[in-house]
PDB file of N, CA and C in Angstrom:
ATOM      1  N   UNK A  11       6.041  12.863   0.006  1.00 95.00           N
ATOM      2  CA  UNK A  11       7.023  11.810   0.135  1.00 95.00           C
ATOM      3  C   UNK A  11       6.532  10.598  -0.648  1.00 95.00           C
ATOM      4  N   UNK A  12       7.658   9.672  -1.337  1.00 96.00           N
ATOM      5  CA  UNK A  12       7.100   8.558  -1.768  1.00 96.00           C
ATOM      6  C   UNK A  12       8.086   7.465  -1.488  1.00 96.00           C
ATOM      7  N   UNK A  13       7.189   6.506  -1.039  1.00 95.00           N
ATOM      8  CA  UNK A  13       7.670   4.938  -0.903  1.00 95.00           C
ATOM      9  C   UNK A  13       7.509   3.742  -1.417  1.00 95.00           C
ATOM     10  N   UNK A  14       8.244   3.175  -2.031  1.00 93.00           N
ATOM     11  CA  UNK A  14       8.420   2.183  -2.586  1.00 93.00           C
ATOM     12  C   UNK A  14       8.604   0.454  -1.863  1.00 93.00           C
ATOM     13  N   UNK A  15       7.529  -0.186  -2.111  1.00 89.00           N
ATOM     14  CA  UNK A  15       7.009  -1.395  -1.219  1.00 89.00           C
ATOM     15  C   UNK A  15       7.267  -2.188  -1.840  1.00 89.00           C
ATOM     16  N   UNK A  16       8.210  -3.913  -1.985  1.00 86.00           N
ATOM     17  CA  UNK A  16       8.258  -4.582  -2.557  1.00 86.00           C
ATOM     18  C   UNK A  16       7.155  -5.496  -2.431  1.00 86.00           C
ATOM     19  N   UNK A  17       6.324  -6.269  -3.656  1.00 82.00           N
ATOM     20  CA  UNK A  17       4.938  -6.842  -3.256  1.00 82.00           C
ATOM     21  C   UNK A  17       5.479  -8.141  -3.557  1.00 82.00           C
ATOM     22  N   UNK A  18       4.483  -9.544  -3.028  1.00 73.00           N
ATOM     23  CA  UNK A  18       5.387 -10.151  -3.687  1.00 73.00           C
ATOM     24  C   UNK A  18       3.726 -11.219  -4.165  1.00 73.00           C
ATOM     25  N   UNK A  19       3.903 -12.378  -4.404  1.00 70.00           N
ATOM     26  CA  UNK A  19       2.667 -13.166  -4.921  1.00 70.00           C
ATOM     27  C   UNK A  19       1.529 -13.060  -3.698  1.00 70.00           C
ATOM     28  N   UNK A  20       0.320 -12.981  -4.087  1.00 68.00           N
ATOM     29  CA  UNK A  20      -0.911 -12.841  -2.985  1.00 68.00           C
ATOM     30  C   UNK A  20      -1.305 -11.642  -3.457  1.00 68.00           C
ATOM     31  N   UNK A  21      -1.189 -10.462  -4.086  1.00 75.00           N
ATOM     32  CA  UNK A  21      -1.057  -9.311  -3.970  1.00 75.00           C
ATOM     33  C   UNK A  21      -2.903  -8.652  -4.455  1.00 75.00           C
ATOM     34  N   UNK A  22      -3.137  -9.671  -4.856  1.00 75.00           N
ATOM     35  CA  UNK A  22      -5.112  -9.380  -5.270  1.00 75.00           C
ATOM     36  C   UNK A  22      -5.670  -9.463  -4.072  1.00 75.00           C
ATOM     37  N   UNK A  23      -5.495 -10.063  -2.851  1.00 79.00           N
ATOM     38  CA  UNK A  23      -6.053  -9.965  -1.813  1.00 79.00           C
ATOM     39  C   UNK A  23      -5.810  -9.051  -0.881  1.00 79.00           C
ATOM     40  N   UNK A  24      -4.333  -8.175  -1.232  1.00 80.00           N
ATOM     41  CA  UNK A  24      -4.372  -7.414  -0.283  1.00 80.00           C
ATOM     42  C   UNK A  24      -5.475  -5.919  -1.249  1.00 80.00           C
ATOM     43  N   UNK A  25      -5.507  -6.031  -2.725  1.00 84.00           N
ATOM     44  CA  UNK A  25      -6.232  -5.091  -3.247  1.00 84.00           C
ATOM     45  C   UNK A  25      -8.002  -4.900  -2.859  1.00 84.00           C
ATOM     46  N   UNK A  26      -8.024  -6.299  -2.741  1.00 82.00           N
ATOM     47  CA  UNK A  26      -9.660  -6.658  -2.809  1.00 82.00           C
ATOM     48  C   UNK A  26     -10.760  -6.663  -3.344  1.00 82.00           C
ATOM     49  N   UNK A  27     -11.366  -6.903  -3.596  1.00 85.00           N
ATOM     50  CA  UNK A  27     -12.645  -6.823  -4.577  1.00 85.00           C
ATOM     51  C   UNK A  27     -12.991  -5.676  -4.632  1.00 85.00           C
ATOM     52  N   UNK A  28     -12.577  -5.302  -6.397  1.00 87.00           N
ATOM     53  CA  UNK A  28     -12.454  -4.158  -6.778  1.00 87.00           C
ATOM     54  C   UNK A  28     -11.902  -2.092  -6.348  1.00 87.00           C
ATOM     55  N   UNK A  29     -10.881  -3.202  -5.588  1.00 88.00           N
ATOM     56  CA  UNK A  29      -9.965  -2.571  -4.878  1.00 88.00           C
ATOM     57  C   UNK A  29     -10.310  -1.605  -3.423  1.00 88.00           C
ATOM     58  N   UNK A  30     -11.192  -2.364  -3.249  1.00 91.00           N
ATOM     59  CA  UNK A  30     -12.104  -2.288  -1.928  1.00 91.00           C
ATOM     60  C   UNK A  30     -10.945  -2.071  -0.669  1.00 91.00           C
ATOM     61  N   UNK A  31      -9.882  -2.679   0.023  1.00 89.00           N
ATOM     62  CA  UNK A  31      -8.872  -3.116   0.452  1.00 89.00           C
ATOM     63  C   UNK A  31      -7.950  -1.855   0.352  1.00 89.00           C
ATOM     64  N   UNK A  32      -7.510  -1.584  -0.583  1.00 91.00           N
ATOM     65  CA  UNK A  32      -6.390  -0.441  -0.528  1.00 91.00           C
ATOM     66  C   UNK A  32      -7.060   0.801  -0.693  1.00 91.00           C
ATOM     67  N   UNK A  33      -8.324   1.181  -1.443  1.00 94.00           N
ATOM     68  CA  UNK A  33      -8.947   2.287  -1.288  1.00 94.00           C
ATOM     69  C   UNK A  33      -9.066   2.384   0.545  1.00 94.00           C
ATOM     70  N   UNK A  34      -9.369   1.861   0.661  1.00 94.00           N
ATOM     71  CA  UNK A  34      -9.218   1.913   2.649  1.00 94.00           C
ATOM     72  C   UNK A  34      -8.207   2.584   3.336  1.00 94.00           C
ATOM     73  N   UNK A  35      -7.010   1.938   2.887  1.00 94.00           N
ATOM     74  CA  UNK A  35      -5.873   2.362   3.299  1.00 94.00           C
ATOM     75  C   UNK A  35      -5.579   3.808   2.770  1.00 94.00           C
ATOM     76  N   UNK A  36      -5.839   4.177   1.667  1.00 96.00           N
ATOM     77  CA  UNK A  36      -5.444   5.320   1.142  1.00 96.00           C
ATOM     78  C   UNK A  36      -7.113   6.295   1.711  1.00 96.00           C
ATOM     79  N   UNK A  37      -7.620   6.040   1.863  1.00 97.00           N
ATOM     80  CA  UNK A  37      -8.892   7.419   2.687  1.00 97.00           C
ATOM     81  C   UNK A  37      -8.590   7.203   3.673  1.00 97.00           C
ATOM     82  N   UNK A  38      -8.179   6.397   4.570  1.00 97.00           N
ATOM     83  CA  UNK A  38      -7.548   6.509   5.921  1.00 97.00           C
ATOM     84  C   UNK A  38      -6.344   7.341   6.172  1.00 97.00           C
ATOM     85  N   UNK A  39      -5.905   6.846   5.303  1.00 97.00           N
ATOM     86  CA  UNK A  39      -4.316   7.536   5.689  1.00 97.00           C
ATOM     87  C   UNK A  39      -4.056   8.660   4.941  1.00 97.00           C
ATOM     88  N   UNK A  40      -4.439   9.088   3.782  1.00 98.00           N
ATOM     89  CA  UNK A  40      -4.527  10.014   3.176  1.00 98.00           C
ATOM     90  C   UNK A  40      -3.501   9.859   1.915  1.00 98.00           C
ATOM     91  N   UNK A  41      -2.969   8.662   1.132  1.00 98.00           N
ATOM     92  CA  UNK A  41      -1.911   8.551   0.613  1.00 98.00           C
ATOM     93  C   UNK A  41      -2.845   8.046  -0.970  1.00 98.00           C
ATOM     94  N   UNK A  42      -1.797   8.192  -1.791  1.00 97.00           N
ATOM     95  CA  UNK A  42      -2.482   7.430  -3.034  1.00 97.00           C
ATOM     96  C   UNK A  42      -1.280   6.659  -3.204  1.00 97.00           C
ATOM     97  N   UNK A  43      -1.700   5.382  -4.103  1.00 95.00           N
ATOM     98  CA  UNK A  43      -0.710   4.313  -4.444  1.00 95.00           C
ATOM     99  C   UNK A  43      -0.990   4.164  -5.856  1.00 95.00           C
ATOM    100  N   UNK A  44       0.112   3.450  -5.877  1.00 94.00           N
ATOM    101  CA  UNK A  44       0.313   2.724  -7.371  1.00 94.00           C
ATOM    102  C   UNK A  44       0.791   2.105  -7.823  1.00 94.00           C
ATOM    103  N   UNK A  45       0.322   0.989  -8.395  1.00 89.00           N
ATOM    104  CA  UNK A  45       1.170  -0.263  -8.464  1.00 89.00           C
ATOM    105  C   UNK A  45       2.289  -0.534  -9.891  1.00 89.00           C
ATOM    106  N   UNK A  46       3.012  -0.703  -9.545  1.00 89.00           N
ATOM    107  CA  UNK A  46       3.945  -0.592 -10.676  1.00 89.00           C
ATOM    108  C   UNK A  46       4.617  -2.678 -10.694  1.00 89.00           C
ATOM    109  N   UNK A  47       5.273  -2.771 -11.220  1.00 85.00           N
ATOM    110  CA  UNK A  47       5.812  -4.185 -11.764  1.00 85.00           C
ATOM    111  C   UNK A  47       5.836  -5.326 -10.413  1.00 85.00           C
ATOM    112  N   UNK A  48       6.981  -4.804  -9.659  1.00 85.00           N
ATOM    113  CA  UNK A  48       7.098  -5.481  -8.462  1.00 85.00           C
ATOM    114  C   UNK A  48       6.879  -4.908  -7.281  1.00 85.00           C
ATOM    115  N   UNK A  49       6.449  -3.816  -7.590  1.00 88.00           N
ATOM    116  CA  UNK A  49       6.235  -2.766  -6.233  1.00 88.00           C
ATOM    117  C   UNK A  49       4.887  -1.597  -6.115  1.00 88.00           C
ATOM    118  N   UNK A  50       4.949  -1.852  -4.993  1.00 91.00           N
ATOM    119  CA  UNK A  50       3.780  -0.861  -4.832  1.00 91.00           C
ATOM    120  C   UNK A  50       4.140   0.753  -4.163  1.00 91.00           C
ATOM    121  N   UNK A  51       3.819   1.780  -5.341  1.00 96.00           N
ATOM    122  CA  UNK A  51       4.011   2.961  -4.884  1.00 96.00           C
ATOM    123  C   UNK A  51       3.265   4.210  -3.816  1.00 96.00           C
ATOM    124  N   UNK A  52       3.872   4.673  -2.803  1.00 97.00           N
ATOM    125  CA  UNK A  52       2.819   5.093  -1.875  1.00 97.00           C
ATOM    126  C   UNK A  52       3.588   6.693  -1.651  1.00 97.00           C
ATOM    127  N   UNK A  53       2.377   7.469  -1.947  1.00 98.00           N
ATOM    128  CA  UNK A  53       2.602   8.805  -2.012  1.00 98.00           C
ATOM    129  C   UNK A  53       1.992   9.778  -1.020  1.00 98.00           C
ATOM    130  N   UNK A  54       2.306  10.452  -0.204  1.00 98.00           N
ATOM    131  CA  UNK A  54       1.641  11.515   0.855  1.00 98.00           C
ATOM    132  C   UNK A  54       2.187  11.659   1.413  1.00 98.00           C
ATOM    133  N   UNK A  55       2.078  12.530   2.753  1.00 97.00           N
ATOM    134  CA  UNK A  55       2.695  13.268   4.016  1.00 97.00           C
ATOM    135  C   UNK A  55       3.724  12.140   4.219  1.00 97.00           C
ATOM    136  N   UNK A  56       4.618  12.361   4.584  1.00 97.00           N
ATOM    137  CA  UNK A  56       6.208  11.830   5.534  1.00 97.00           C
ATOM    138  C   UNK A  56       5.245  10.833   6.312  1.00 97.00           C
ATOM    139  N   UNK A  57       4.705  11.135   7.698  1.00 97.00           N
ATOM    140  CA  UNK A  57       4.127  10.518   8.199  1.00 97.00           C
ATOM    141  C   UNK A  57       3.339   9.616   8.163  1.00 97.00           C
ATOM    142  N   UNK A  58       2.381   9.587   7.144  1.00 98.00           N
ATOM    143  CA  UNK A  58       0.997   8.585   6.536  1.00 98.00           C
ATOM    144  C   UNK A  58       1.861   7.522   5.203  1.00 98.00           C
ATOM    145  N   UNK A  59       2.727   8.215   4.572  1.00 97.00           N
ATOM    146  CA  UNK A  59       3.392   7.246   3.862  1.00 97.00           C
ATOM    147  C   UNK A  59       4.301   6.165   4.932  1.00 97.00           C
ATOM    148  N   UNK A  60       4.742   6.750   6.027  1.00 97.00           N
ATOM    149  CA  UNK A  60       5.517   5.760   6.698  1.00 97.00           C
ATOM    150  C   UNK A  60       4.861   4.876   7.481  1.00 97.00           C
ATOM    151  N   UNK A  61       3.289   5.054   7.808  1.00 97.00           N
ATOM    152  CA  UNK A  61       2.626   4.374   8.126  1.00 97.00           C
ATOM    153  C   UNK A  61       2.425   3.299   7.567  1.00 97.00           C
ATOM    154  N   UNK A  62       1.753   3.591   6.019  1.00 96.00           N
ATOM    155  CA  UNK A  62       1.351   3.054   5.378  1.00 96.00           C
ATOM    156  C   UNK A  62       2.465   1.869   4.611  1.00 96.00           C
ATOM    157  N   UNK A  63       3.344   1.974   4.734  1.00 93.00           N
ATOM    158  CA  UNK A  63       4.637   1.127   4.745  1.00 93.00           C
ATOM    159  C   UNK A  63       4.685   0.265   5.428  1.00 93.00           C
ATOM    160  N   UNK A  64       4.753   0.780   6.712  1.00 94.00           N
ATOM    161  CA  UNK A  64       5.032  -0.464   7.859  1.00 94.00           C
ATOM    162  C   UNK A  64       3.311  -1.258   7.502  1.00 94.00           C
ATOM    163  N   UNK A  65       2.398  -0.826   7.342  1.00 92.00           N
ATOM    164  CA  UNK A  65       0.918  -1.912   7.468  1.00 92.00           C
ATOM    165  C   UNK A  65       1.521  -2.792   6.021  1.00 92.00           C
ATOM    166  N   UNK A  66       2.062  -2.086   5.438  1.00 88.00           N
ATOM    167  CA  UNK A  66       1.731  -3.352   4.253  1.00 88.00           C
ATOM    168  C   UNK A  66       3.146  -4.123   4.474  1.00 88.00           C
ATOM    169  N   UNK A  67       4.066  -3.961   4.762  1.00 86.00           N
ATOM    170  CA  UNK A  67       5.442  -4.828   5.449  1.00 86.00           C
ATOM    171  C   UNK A  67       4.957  -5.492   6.044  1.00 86.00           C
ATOM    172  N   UNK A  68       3.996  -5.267   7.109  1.00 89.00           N
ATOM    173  CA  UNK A  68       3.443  -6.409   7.929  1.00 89.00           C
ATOM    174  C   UNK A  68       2.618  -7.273   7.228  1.00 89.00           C
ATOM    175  N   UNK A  69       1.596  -6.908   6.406  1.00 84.00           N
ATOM    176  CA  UNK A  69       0.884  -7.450   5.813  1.00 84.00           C
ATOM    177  C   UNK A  69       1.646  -8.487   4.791  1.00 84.00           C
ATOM    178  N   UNK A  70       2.837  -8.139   4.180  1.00 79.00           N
ATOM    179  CA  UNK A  70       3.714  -9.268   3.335  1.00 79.00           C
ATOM    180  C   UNK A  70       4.211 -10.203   4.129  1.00 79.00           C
ATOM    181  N   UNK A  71       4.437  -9.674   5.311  1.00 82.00           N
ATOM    182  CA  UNK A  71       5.199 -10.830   6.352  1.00 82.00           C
ATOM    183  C   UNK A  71       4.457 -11.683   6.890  1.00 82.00           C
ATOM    184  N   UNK A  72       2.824 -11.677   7.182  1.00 78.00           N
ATOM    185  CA  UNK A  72       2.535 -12.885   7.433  1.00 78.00           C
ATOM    186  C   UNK A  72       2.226 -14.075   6.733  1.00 78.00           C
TER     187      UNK A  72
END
């Protein structure tokens, strides 16, 4: 499955030093991403992609 995340300015901190930050998210959850123009792409199981959606939705919203 793949999902498509709108990112918006801040977006180096959610990566982290040297992408320390989202490598996390993706060995946790089991998904790979990829960042494309305005969005961030998230690929794996139905389940771990929909996870991984809602953490970073939250993560834009605060």
């Amino acid at each position: 499955m793949k999902l498509s995340v709108q990112i918006s300015r801040g977006i180096e901190s959610l990566f982290g030093t040297r992408d320390e930050n989202i490598r996390v998210l993706e060995d946790n959850l089991g998904v790979t991403t990829r960042l494309l123009n305005d969005s961030l792409e998230i690929e794996g199981d139905e389940r771990a992609t929909s996870r991984a959606g809602r953490i970073l939705d939250d993560y834009f919203s605060l």
